[in-house]
mmCIF file of C-alpha atoms in Angstrom:
data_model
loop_
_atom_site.group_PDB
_atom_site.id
_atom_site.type_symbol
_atom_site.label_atom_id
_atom_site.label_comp_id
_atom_site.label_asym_id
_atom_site.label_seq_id
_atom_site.Cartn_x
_atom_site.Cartn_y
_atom_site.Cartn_z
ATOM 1 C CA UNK A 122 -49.052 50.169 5.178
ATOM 2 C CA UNK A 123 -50.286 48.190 7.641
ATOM 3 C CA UNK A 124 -48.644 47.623 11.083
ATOM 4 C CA UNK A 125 -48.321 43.774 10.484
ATOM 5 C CA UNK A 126 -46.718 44.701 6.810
ATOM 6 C CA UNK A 127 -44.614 47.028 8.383
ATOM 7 C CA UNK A 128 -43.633 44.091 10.684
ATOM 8 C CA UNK A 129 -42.896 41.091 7.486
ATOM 9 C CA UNK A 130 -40.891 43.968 6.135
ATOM 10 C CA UNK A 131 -38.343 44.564 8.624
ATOM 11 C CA UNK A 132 -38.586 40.768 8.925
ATOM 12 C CA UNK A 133 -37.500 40.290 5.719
ATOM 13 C CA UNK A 134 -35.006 42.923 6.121
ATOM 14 C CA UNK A 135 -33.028 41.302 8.644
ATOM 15 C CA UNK A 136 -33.264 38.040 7.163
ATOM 16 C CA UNK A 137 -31.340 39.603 3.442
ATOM 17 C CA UNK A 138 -28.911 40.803 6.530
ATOM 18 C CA UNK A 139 -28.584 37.905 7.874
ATOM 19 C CA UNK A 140 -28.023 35.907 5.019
ATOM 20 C CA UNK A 141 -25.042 38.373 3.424
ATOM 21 C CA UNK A 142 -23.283 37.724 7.172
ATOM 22 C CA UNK A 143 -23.623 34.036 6.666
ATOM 23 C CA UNK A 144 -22.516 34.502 3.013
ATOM 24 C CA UNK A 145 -19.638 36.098 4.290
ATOM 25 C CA UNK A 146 -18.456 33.589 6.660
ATOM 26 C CA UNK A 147 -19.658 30.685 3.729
ATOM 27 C CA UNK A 148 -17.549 32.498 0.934
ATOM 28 C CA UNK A 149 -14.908 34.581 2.240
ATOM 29 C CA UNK A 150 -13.403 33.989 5.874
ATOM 30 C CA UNK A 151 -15.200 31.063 7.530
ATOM 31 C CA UNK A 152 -12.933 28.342 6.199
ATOM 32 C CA UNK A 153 -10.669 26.986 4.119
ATOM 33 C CA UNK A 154 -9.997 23.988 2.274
ATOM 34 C CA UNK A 155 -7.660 21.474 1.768
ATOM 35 C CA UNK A 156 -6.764 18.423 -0.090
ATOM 36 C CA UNK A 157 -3.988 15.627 0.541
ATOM 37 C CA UNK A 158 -3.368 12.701 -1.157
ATOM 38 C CA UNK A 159 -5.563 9.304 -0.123
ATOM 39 C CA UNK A 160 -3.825 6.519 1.045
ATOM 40 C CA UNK A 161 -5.287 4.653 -2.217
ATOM 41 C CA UNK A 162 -4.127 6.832 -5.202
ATOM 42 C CA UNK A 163 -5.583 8.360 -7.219
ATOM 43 C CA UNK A 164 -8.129 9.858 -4.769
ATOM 44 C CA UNK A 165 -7.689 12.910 -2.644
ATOM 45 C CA UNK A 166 -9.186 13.546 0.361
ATOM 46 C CA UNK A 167 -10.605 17.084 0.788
ATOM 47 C CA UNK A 168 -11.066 18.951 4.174
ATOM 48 C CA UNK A 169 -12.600 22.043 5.790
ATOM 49 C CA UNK A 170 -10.397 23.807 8.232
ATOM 50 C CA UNK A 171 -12.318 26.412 10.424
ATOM 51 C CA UNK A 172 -10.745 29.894 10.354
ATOM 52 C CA UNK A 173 -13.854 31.855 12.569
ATOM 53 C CA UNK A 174 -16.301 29.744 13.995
ATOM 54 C CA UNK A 175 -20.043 30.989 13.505
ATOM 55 C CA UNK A 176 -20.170 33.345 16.000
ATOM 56 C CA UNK A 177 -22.940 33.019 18.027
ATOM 57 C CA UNK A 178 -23.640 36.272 19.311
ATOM 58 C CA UNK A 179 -23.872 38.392 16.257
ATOM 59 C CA UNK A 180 -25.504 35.809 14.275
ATOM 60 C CA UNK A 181 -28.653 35.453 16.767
ATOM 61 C CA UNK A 182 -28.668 38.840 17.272
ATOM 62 C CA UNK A 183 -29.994 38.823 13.551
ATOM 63 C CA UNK A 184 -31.795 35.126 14.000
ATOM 64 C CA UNK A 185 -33.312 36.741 16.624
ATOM 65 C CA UNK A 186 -34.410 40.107 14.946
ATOM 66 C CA UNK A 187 -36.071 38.248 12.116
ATOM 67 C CA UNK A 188 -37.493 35.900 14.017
ATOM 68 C CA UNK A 189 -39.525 38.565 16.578
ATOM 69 C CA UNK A 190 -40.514 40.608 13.717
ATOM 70 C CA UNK A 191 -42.063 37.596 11.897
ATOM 71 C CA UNK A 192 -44.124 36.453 15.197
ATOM 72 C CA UNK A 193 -45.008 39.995 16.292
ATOM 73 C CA UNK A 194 -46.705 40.428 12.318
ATOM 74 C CA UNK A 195 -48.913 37.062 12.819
ATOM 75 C CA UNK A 196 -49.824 38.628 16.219
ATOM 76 C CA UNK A 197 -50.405 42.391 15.014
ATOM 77 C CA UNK A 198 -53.000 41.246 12.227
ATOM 78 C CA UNK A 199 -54.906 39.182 14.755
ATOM 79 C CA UNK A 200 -54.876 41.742 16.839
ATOM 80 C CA UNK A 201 -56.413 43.834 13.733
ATOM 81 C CA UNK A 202 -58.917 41.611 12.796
ATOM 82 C CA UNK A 203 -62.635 42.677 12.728
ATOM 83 C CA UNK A 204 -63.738 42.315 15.540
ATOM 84 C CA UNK A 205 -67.263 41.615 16.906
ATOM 85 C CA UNK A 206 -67.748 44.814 18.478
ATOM 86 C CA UNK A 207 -66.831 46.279 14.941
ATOM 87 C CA UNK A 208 -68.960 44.007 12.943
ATOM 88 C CA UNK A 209 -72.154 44.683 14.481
ATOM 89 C CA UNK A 210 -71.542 48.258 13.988
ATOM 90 C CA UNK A 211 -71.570 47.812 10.111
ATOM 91 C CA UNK B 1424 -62.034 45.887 22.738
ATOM 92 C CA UNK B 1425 -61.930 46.114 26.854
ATOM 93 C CA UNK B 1426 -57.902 46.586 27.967
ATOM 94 C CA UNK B 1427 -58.307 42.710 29.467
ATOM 95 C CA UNK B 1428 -58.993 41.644 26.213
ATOM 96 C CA UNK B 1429 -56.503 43.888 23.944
ATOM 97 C CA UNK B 1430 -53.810 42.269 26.839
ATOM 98 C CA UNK B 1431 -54.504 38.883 25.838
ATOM 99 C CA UNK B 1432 -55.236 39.189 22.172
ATOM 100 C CA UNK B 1433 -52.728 37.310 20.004
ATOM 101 C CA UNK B 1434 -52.527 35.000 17.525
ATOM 102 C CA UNK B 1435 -52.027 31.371 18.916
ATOM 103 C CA UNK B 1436 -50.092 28.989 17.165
ATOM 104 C CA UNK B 1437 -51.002 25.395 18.180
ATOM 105 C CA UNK B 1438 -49.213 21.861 17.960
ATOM 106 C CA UNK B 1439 -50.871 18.653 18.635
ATOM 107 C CA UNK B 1440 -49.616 17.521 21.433
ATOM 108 C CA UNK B 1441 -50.784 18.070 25.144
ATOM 109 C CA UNK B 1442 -48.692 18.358 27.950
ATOM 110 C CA UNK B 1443 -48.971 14.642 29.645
ATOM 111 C CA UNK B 1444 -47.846 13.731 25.823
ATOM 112 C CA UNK B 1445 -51.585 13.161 24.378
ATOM 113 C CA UNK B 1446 -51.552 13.179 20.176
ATOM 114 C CA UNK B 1447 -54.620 14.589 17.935
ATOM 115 C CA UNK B 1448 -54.916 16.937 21.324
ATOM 116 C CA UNK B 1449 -54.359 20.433 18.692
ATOM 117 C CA UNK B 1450 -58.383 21.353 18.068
ATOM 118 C CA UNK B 1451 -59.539 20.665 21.908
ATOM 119 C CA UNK B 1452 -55.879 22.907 22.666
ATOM 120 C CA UNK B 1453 -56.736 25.399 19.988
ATOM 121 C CA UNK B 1454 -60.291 25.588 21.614
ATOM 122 C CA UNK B 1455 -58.734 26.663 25.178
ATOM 123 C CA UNK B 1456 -56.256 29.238 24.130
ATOM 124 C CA UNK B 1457 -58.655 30.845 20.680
ATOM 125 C CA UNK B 1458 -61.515 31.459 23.734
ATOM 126 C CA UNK B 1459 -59.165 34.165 25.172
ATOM 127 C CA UNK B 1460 -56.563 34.968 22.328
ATOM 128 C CA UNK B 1461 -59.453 35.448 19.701
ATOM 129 C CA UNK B 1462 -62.564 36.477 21.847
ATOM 130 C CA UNK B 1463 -63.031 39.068 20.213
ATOM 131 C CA UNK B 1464 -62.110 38.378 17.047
ATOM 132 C CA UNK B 1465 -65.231 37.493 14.110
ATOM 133 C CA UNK B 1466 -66.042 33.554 13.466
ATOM 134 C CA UNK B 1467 -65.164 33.551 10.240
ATOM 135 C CA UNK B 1468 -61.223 35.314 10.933
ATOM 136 C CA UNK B 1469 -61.083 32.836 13.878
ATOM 137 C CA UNK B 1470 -61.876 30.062 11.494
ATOM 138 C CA UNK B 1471 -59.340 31.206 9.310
ATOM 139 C CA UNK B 1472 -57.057 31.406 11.633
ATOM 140 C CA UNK B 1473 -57.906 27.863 13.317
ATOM 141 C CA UNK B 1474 -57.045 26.225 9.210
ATOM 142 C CA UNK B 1475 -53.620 27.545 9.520
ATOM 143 C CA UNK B 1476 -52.488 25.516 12.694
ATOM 144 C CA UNK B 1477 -49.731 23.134 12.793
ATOM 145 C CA UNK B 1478 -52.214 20.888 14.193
ATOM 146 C CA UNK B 1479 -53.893 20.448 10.472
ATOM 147 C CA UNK B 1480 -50.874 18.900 9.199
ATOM 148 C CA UNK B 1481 -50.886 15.335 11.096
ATOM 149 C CA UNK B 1482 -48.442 13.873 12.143
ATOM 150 C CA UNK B 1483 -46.217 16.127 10.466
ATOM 151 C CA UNK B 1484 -47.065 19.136 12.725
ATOM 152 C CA UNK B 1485 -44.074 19.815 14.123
ATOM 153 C CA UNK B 1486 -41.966 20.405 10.881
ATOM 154 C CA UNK B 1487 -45.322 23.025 10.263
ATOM 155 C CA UNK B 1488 -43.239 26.763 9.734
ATOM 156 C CA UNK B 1489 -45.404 28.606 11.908
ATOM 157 C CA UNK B 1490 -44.471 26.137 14.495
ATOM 158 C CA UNK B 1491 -41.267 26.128 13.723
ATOM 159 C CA UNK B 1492 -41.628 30.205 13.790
ATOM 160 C CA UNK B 1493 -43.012 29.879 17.708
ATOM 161 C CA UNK B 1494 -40.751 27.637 18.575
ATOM 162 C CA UNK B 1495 -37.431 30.062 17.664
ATOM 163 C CA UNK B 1496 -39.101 33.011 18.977
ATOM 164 C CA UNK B 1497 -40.026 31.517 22.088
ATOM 165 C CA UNK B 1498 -36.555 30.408 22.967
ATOM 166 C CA UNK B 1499 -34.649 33.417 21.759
ATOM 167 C CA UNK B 1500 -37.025 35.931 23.953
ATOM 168 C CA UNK B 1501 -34.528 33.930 26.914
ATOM 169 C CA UNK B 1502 -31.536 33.056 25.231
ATOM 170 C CA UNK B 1503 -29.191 32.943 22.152
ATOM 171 C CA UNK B 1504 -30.059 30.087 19.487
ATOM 172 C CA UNK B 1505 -26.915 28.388 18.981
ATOM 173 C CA UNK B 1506 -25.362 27.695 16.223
ATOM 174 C CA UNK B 1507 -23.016 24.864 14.425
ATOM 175 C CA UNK B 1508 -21.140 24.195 11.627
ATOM 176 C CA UNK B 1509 -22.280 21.613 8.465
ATOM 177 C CA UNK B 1510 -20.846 19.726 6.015
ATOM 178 C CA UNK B 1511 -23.242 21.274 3.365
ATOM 179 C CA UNK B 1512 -23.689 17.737 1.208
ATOM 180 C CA UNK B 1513 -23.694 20.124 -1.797
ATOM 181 C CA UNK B 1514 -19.801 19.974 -1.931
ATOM 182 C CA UNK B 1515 -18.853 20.759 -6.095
ATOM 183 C CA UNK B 1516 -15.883 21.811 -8.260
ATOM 184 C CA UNK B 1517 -16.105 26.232 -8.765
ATOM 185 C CA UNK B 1518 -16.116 25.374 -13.107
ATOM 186 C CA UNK B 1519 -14.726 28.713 -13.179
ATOM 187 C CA UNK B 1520 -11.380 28.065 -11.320
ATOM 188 C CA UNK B 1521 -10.829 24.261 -12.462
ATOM 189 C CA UNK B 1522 -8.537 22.827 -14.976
ATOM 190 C CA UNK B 1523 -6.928 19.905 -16.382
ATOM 191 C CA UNK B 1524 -9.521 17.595 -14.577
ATOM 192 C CA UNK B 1525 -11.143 14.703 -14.997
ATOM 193 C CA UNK B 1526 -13.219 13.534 -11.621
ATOM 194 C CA UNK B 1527 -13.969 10.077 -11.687
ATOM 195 C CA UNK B 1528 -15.857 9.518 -8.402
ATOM 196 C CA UNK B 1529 -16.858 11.934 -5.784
ATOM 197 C CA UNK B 1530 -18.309 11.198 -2.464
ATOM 198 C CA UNK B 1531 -19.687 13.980 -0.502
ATOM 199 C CA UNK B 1532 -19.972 13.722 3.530
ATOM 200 C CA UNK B 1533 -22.599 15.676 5.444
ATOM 201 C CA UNK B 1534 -22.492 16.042 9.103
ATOM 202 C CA UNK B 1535 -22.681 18.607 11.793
ATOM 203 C CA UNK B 1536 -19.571 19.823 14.156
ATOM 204 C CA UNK B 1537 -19.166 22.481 16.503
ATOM 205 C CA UNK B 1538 -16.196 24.668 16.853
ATOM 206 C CA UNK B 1539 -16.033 23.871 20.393
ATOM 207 C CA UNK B 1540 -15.315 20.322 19.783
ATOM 208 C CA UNK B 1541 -13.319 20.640 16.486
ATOM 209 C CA UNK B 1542 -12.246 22.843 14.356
ATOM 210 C CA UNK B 1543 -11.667 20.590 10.953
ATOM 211 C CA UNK B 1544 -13.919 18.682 9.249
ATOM 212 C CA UNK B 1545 -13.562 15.780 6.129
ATOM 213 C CA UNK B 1546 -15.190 16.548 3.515
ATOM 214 C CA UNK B 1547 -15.293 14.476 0.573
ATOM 215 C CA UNK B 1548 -12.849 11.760 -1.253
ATOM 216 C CA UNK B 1549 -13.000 12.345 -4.767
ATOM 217 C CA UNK B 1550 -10.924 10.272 -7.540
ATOM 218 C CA UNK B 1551 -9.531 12.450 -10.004
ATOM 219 C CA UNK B 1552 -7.062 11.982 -13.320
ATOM 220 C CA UNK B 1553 -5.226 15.010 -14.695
ATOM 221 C CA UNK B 1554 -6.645 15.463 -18.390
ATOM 222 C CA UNK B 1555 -3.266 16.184 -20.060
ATOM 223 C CA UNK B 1556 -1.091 14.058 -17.828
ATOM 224 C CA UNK B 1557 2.184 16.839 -18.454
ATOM 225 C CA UNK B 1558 -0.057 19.602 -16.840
ATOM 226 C CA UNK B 1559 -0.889 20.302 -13.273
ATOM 227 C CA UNK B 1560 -4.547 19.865 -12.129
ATOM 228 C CA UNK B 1561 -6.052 23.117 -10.806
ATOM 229 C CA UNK B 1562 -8.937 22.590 -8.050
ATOM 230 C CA UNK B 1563 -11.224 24.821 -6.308
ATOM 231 C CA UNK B 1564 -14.419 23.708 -4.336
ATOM 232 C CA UNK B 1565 -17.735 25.414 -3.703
ATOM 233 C CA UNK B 1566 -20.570 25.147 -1.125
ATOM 234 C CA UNK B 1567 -18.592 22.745 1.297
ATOM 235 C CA UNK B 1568 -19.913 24.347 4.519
ATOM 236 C CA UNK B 1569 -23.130 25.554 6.148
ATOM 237 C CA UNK B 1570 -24.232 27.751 9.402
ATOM 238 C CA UNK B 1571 -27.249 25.306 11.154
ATOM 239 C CA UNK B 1572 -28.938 25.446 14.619
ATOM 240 C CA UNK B 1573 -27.799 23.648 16.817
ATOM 241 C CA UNK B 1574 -31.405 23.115 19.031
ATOM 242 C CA UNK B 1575 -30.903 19.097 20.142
ATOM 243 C CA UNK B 1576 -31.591 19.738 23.898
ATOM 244 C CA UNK B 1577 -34.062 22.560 23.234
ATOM 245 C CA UNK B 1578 -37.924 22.319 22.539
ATOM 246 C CA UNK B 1579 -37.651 22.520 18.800
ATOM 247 C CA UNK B 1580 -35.380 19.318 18.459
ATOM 248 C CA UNK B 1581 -36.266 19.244 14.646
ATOM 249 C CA UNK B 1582 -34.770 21.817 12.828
ATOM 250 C CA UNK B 1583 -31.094 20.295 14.500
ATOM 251 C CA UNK B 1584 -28.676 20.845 12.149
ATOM 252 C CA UNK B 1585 -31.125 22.375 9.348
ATOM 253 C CA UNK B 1586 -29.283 25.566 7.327
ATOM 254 C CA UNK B 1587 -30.092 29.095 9.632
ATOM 255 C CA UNK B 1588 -31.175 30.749 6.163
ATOM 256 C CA UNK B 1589 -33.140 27.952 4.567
ATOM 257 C CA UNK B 1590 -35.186 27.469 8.177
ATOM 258 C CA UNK B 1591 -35.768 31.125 9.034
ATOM 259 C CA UNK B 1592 -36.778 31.890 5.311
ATOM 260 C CA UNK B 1593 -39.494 29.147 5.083
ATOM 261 C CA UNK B 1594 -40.479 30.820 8.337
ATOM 262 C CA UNK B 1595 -41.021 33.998 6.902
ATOM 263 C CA UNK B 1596 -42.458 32.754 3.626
ATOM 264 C CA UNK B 1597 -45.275 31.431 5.442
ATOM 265 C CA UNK B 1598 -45.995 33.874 7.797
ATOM 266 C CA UNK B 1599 -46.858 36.041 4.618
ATOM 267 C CA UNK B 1600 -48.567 33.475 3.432
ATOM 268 C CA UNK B 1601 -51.149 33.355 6.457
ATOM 269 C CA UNK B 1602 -51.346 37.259 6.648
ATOM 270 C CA UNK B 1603 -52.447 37.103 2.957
ATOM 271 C CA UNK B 1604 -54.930 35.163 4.252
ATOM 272 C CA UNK B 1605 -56.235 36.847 7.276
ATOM 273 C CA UNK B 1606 -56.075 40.141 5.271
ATOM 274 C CA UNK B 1607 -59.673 40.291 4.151
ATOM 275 C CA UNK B 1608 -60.577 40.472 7.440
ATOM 276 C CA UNK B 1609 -59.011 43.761 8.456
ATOM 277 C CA UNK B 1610 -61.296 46.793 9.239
ATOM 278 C CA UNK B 1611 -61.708 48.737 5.885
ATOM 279 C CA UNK B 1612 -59.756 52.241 6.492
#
């Protein structure tokens, strides 16, 4: 593989990580809801209550990871290129 | 390759805006950085590279990925990206855990809050009739919130309150878009 492939890969690694913490905090423990009765009947009103805020740290930690790995593949392949030098040798 | 020129090597990602403010400034800007970041690179791989720039898209350059990409790396090589609750928008009754309904109207709210402001958030008002009035109504909702960036005061004001996953994957999406592009002009092994 290529160094820049090598790069999208663990990209796209952290990003399926990433998304299974946010998942996590979507589906199980972020929040819960509620719903009360509207002042004009029949309609409810339904609310989110936090339970754990998105935590920052751990969360951009991951942002962070995928985001690096994506920028460093763009710069490994230009890096990679043909370059002049190379092409007048052929 | 001379060790001055492997240093500054890179691939440049360019908007189209100049620093006093100037619009349609991206080719003259992608001019000034590609003469170091690509000197060595081939004309037709510096070409290729040039057709992927934000700058191509107009004025809708900024919402470009690859910008987008730049933007998020840049800041988070100093500091966290913060983040903020959403209201989704996509707010809906879990079929599988719902009974004895019949929803009349529902309005869905969207929004963005952060937990260091409040902690509770409305929702959605929905108008509902039990089916069998002598039964209770069982309700259970899906999708009410989302994890966005919260990037107002920072350089990349416009993915604000835009979902973490949907943002970083179009991010990613396109990067392997433009290395499927730039990969014919690799050395062959």
């Amino acid at each position: 593989m290529w160094p820049h492939e090598l790069k999208l890969s663990r990209a796209r690694q952290h990003l399926k990580e990433l998304e299974a913490e946010i998942d996590r905090w979507v589906h199980v423990d972020g929040y819960s809801i509620s719903m009360a009765p509207h002042p004009e009947p029949p309609d409810y009103l339904v609310t989110a209550q936090l339970l754990r805020p998105p935590d920052d740290a751990p969360l951009a930690l991951l942002i962070g990871d995928v985001l690096q790995n994506a920028r460093s593949a763009l710069e490994y392949i230009a890096y990679r290129s043909v370059t002049k030098e190379r092409s007048a040798d052929t | 390759m001379t060790e001055a020129e492997a240093e500054h090597s890179g691939f440049p990602i360019i908007g189209d805006v100049d620093r006093n403010g100037f619009t349609g400034r991206g080719p003259d800007l992608f001019a000034s950085v590609a003469g170091q970041k690509l000197a060595t690179v081939v004309p037709e791989a510096r070409a290729a590279i040039e057709r992927l720039q934000p700058f191509y898209e107009g004025p809708a350059w900024a919402f470009n990925p690859l910008w987008i990409l730049n933007a998020l790396a840049r800041i988070d090589r100093h500091r966290f990206l913060h983040l903020a609750a959403i209201q989704s928008g996509s707010l809906r009754l879990d079929p599988a855990q719902t009974r004895n309904v019949k929803v009349e109207q529902l309005d869905v709210f969207t929004g963005t809050f952060f937990p260091e402001i409040e902690d509770r958030a409305e929702l959605a008002t929905i108008t509902v009739h039990r089916a069998n009035p002598q039964e209770k109504m069982k309700m259970r909702f899906l999708d009410a919130l989302a994890i966005a960036f919260d990037t107002q005061d920072t350089e990349i004001p416009e993915v604000h309150g835009w979902d973490v996953g949907d943002v970083l994957s179009s991010c990613v999406t396109h990067t392997s878009i433009a290395l499927d592009k730039l990969e014919r002009y690799l050395p062959t092994p």
